CSV table of C-alpha atoms and ligand atoms in Angstrom, one decimal:
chain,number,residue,atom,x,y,z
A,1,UNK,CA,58.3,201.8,121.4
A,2,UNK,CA,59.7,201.2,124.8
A,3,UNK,CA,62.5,198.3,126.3
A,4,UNK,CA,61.7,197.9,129.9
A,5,UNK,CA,65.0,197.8,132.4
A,6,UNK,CA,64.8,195.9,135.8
A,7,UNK,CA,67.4,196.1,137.9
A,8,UNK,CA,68.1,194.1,140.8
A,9,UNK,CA,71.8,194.9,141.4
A,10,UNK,CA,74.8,193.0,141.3
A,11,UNK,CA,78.3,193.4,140.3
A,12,UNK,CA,77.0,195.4,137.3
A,13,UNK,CA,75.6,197.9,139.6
A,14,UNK,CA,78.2,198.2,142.2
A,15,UNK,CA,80.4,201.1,143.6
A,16,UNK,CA,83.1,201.4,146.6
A,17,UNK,CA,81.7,201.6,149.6
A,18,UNK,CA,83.0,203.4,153.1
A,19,UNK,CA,83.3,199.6,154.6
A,20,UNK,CA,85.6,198.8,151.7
A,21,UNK,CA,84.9,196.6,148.3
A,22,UNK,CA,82.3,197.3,146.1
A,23,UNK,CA,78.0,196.9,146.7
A,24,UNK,CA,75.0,197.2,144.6
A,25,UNK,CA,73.6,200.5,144.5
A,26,UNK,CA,73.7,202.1,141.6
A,27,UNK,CA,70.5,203.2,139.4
A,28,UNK,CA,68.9,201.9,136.6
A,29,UNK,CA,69.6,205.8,135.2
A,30,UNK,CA,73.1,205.7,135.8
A,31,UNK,CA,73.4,202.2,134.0
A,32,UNK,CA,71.7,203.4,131.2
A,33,UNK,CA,73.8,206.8,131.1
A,34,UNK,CA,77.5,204.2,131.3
A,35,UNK,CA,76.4,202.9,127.9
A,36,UNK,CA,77.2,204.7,124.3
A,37,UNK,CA,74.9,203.5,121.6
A,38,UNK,CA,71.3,202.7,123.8
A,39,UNK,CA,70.4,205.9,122.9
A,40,UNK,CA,70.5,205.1,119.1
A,41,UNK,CA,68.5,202.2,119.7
A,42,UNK,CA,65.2,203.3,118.3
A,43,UNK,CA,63.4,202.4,121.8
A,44,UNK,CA,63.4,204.2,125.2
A,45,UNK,CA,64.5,202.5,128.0
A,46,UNK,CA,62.2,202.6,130.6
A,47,UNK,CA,64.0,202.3,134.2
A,48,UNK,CA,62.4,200.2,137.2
A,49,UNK,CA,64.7,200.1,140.2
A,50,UNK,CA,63.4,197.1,142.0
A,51,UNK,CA,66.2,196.1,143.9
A,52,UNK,CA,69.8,196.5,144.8
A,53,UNK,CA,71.5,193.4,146.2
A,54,UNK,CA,74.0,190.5,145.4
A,55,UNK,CA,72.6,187.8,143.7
A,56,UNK,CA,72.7,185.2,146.8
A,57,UNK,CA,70.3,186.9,148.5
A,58,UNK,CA,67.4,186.7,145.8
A,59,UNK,CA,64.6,184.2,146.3
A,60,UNK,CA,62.2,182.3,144.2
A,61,UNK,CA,58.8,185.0,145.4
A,62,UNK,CA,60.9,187.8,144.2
A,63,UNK,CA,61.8,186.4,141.0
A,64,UNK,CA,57.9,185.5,140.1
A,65,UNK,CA,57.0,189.1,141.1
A,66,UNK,CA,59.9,190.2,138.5
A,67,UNK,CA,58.0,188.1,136.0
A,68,UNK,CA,54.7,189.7,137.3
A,69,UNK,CA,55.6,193.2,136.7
A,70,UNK,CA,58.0,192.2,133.3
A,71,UNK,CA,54.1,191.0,131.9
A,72,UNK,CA,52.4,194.0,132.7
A,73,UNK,CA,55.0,195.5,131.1
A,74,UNK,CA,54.7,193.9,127.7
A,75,UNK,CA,50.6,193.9,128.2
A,76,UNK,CA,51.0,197.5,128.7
A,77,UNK,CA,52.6,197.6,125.1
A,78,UNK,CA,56.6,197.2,125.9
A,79,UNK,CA,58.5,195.9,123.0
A,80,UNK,CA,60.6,193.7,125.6
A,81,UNK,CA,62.5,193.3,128.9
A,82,UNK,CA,65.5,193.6,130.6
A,83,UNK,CA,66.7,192.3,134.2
A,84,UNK,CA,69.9,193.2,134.9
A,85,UNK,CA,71.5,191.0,138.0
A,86,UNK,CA,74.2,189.4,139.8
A,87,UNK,CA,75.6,186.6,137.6
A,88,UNK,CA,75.9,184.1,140.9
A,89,UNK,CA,72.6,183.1,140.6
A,90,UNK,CA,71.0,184.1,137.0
A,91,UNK,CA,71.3,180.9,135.5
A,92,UNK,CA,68.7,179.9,138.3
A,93,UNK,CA,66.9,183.2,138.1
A,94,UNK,CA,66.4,183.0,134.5
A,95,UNK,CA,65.3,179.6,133.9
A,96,UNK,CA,62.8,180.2,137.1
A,97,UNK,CA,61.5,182.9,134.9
A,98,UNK,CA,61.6,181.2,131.9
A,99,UNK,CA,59.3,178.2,133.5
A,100,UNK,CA,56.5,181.0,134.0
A,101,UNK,CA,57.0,183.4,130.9
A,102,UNK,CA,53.8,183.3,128.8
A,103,UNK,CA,54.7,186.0,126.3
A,104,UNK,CA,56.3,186.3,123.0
A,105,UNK,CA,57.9,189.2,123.9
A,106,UNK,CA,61.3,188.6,125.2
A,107,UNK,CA,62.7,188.8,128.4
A,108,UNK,CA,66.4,189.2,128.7
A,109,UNK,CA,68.5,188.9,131.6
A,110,UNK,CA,72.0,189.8,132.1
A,111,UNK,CA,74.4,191.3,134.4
A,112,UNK,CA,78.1,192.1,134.3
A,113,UNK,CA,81.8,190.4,135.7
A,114,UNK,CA,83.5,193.3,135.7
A,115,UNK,CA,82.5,196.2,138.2
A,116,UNK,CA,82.2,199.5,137.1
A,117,UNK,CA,85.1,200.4,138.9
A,118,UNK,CA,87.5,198.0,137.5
A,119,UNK,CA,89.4,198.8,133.8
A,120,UNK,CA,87.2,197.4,130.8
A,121,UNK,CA,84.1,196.4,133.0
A,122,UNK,CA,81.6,194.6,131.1
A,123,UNK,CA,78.6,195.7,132.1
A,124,UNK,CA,77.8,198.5,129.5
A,125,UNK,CA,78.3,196.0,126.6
A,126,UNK,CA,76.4,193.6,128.2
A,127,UNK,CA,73.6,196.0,128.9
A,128,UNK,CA,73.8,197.4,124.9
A,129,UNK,CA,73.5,193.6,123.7
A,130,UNK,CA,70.2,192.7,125.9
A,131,UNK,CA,68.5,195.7,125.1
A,132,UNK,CA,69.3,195.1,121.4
A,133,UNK,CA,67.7,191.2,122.2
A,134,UNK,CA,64.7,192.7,124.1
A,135,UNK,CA,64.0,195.1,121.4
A,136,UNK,CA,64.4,192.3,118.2
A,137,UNK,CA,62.4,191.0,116.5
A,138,UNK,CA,64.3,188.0,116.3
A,139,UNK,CA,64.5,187.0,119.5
A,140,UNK,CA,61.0,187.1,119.7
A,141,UNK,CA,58.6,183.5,120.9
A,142,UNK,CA,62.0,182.2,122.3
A,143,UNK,CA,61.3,182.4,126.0
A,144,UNK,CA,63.5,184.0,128.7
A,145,UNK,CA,67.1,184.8,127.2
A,146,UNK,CA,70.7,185.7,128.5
A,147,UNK,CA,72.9,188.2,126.7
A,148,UNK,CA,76.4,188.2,127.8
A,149,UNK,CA,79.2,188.8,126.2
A,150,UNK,CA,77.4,189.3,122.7
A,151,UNK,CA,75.9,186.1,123.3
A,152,UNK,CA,72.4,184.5,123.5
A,153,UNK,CA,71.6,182.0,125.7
A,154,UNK,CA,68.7,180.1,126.2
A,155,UNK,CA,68.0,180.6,130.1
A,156,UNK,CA,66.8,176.8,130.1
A,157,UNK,CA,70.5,175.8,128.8
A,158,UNK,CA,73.1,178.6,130.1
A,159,UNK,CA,75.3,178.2,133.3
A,160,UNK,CA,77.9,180.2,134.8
A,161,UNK,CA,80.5,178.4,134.2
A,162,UNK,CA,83.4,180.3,135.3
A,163,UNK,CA,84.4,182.8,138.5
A,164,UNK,CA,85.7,185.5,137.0
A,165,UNK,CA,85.6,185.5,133.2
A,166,UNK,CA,83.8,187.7,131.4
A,167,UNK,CA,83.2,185.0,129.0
A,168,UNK,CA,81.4,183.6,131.9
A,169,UNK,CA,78.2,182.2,130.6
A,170,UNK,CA,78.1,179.1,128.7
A,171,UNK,CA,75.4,176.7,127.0
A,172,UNK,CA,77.3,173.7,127.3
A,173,UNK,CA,74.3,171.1,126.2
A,174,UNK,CA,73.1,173.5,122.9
A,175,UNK,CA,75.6,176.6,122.3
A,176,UNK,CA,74.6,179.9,121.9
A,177,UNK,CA,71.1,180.4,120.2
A,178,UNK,CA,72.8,183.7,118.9
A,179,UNK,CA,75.2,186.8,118.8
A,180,UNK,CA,74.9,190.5,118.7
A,181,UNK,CA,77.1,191.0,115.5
A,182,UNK,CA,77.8,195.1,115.0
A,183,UNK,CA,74.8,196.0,117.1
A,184,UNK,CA,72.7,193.0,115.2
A,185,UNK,CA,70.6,190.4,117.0
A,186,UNK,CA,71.4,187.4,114.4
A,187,UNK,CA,70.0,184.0,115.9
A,188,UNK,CA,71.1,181.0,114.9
A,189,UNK,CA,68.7,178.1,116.2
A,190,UNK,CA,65.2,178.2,118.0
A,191,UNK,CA,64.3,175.5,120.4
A,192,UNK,CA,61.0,174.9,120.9
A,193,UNK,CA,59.4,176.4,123.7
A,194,UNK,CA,57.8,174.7,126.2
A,195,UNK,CA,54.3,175.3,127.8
A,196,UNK,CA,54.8,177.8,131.1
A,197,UNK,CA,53.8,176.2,134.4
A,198,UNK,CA,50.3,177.0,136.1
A,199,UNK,CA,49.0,176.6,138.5
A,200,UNK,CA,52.3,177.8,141.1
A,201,UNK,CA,51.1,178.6,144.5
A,202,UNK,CA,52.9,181.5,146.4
A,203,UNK,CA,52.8,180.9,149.6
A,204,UNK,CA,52.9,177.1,149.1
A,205,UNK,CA,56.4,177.9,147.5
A,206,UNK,CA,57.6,179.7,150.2
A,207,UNK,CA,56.7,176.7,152.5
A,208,UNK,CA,58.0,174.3,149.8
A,209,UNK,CA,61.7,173.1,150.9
A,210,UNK,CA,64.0,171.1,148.0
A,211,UNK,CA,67.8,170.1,148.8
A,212,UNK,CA,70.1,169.4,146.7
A,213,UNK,CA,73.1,166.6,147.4
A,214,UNK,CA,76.0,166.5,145.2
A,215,UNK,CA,77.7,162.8,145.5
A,216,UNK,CA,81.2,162.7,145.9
A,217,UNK,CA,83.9,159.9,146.1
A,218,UNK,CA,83.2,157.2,149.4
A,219,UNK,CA,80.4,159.3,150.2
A,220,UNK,CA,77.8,158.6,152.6
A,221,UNK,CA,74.5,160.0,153.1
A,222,UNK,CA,72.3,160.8,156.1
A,223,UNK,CA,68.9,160.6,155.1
A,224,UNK,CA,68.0,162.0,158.1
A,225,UNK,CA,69.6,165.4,156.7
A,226,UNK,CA,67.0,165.5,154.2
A,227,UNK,CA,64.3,164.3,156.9
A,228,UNK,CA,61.7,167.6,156.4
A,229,UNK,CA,62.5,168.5,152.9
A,230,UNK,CA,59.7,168.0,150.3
A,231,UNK,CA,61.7,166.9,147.7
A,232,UNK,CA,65.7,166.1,146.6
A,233,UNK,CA,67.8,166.7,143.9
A,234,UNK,CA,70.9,164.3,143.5
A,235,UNK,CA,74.1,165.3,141.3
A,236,UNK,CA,75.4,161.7,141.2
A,237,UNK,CA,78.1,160.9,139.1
A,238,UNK,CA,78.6,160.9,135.3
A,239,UNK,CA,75.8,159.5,133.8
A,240,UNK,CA,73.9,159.2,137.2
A,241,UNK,CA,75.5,157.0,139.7
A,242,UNK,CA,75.9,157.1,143.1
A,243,UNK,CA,77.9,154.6,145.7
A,244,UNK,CA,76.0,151.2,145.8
A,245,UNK,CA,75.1,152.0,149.5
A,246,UNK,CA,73.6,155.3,148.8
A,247,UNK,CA,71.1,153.6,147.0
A,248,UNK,CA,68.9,152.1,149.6
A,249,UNK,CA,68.9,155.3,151.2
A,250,UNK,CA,67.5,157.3,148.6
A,251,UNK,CA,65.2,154.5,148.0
A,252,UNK,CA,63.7,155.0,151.1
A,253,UNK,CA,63.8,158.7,150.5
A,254,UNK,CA,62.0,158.7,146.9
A,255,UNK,CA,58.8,156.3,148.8
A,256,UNK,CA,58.3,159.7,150.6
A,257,UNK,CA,59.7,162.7,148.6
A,258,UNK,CA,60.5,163.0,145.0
A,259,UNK,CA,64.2,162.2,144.0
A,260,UNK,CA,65.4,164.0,141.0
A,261,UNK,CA,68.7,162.3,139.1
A,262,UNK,CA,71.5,164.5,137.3
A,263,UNK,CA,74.5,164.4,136.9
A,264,UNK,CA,77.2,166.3,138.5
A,265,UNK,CA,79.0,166.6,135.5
A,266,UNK,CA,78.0,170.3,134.3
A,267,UNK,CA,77.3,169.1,130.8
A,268,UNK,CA,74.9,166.1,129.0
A,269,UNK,CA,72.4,164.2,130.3
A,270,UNK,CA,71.6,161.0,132.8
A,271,UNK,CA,71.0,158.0,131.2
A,272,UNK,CA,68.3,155.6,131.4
A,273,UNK,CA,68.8,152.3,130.3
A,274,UNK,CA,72.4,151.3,130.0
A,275,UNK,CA,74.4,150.6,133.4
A,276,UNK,CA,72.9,147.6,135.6
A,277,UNK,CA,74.7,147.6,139.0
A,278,UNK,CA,73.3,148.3,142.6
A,279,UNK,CA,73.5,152.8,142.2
A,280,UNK,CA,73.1,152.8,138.7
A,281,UNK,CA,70.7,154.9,136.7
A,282,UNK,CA,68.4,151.7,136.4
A,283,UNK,CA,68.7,150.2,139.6
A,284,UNK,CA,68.0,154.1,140.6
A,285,UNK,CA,64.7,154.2,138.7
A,286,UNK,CA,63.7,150.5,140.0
A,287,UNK,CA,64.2,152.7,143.5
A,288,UNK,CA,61.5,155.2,142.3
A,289,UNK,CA,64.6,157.9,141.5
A,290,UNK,CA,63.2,160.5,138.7
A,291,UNK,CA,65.4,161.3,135.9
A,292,UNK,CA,66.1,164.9,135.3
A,293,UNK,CA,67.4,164.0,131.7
A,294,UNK,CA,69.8,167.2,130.1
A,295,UNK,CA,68.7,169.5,133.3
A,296,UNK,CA,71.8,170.5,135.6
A,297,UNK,CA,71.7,170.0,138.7
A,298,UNK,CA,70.7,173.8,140.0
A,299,UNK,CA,68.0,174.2,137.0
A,300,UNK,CA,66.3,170.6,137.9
A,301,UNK,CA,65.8,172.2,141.9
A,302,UNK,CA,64.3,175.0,140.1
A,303,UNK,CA,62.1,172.7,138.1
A,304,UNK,CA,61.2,170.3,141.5
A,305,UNK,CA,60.4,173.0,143.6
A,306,UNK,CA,58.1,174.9,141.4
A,307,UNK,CA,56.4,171.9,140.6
A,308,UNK,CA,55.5,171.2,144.3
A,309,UNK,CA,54.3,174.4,144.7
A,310,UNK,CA,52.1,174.3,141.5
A,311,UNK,CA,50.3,170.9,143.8
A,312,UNK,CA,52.2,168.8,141.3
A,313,UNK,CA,51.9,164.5,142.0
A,314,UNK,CA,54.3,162.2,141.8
A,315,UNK,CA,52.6,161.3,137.8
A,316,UNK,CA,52.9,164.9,137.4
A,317,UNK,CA,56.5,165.6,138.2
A,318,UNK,CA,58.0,162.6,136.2
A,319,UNK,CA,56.1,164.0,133.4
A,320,UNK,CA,57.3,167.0,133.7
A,321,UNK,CA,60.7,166.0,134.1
A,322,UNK,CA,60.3,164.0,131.3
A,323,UNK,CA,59.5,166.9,129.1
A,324,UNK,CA,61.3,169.6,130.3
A,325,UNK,CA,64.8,167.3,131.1
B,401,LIG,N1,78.3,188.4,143.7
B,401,LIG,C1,77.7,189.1,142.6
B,401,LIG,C2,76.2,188.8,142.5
B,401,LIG,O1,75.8,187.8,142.1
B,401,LIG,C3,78.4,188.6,141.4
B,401,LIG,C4,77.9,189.3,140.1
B,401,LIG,O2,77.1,190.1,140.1
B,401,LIG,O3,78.5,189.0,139.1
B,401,LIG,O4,75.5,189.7,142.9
């Protein structure tokens, strides 16, 4: 019985370098050999360096072919698998994944806060905890999952929701599904999973451009900023407002592109049906504005974009949103 390790580097796997501060470029091996206890496991842990870079520079293809070779992996007979990462991005990495995973095998990412050259840094204890995920049975049929910090997130409900903390990752809308308690995977709740996506198209994602507009105080709003994108997300405020003469403008916008509401907040969801006035959620709707329901902000560009590369129609994307928000 094997757990699978991808690495695609990240704090967890960074050293000094002769330019000064820390990069990615340590193995998969010598992330396995920083951590007492995987070796009483009860699974090997097969390496696969894929990549070493920060976070930021990841993209969508990459991520898919992750998922690609993490399936061939379980098809091939792995128990599960882990994709250990920079944390900047893994709440959007994960829930891309998650969107696509067909297996009941479970695919765990996780990553680290603390370097390995800094005192107490996190990433062997993080590495220990999502092996132990990848290889329960437990955590089995629940989709992509995050371990940090002896937690277990659901990627469809974590965030990073802090800088530095090692307590970083939060599920601010559900909790933690779990815990690794004294090396056990003990889960406490499992959400229903959600059909994966077909149907995604390659190199129509690459082509496939979505922005993302966070609304702020006496903002305005070009629209001809957003001019060749296929598709906007906007973090209005609270329960989905925006400034009364935003709203025209992403009127306009949402009779040629899909508009996608959240909220800005970092926690609940947009309403639907309560607030009346000229930018509201209702007067947004009237203007053709989708609702992204619970999904933050980052997770509902994830959502947009690979539902215009999957050919997805106007129909098709409220429906989705509808589901999956
Ligand atoms: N900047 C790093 C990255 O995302 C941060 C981290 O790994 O925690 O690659």
């Amino acid at each position: 019985m094997s757990v699978v390790l991808f690495t695609l580097g990240g704090t967890i796997a960074m050293a000094g370098s002769a330019e000064g501060g820390v990069v990615a470029r340590l193995t998969g091996a010598e992330l396995v050999a920083a951590v007492p206890g995987l070796a009483d496991l009860g699974h090997t842990v097969d390496v696969r360096d894929t990549r070493a870079v920060p976070s930021a520079n990841l993209t969508y293809r990459q991520i898919l072919d992750l998922v690609d070779a993490a399936s061939s992996a379980v098809t091939g007979g792995a128990t599960g698998v882990v994709v250990t990462q920079g944390t900047d991005t893994l709440e959007e990495t994960a829930y891309l994944a998650d969107l696509v995973w067909p297996h009941p095998e479970p695919l765990v990412f996780t990553g680290a806060m603390r370097n390995p050259t800094l005192a107490g840094p996190d990433g062997p204890a993080n590495l220990l905890a999502a092996a132990r995920v990848a290889a329960a049975p437990a955590a089995r049929d629940l989709g992509v999952l995050v371990a940090f910090h002896d937690e277990v997130h659901a990627a469809r409900f974590v965030r990073k929701a802090h800088s530095t903390s090692t307590a970083a990752f939060v599920s601010p809308n559900a909790g933690p599904l779990g815990h690794v308690v004294e090396g056990e995977v003990r889960m406490l709740t499992r959400p229903p999973r959600l059909d994966p996506l077909a149907g995604v198209d390659r190199d129509r994602l690459d082509a496939v451009r979505v922005a993302l507009h966070t609304v702020t105080l006496d903002d305005d709003l070009l629209i001809d900023l957003f001019r060749n994108r296929d598709g906007l997300v906007v973090a209005g405020f609270g329960v989905g407002h925006v400034p009364s003469e935003l709203a025209p403008v992403l009127g306009e916008l949402a009779e040629r592109v899909p508009v996608v509401l959240t909220s800005r907040t970092g926690a609940g969801s947009v309403l639907r049906q309560t607030y009346g006035a000229v930018g509201s959620e209702i007067d947004l709707q009237r203007r053709g504005l989708v609702n992204g329901g619970l999904l933050d902000p980052y997770k509902a560009k994830v959502l947009l974009r690979l539902l215009l590369a999957a050919g997805a129609d106007r129909a098709a994307i409220a429906a989705a949103f509808a589901r999956h928000g």
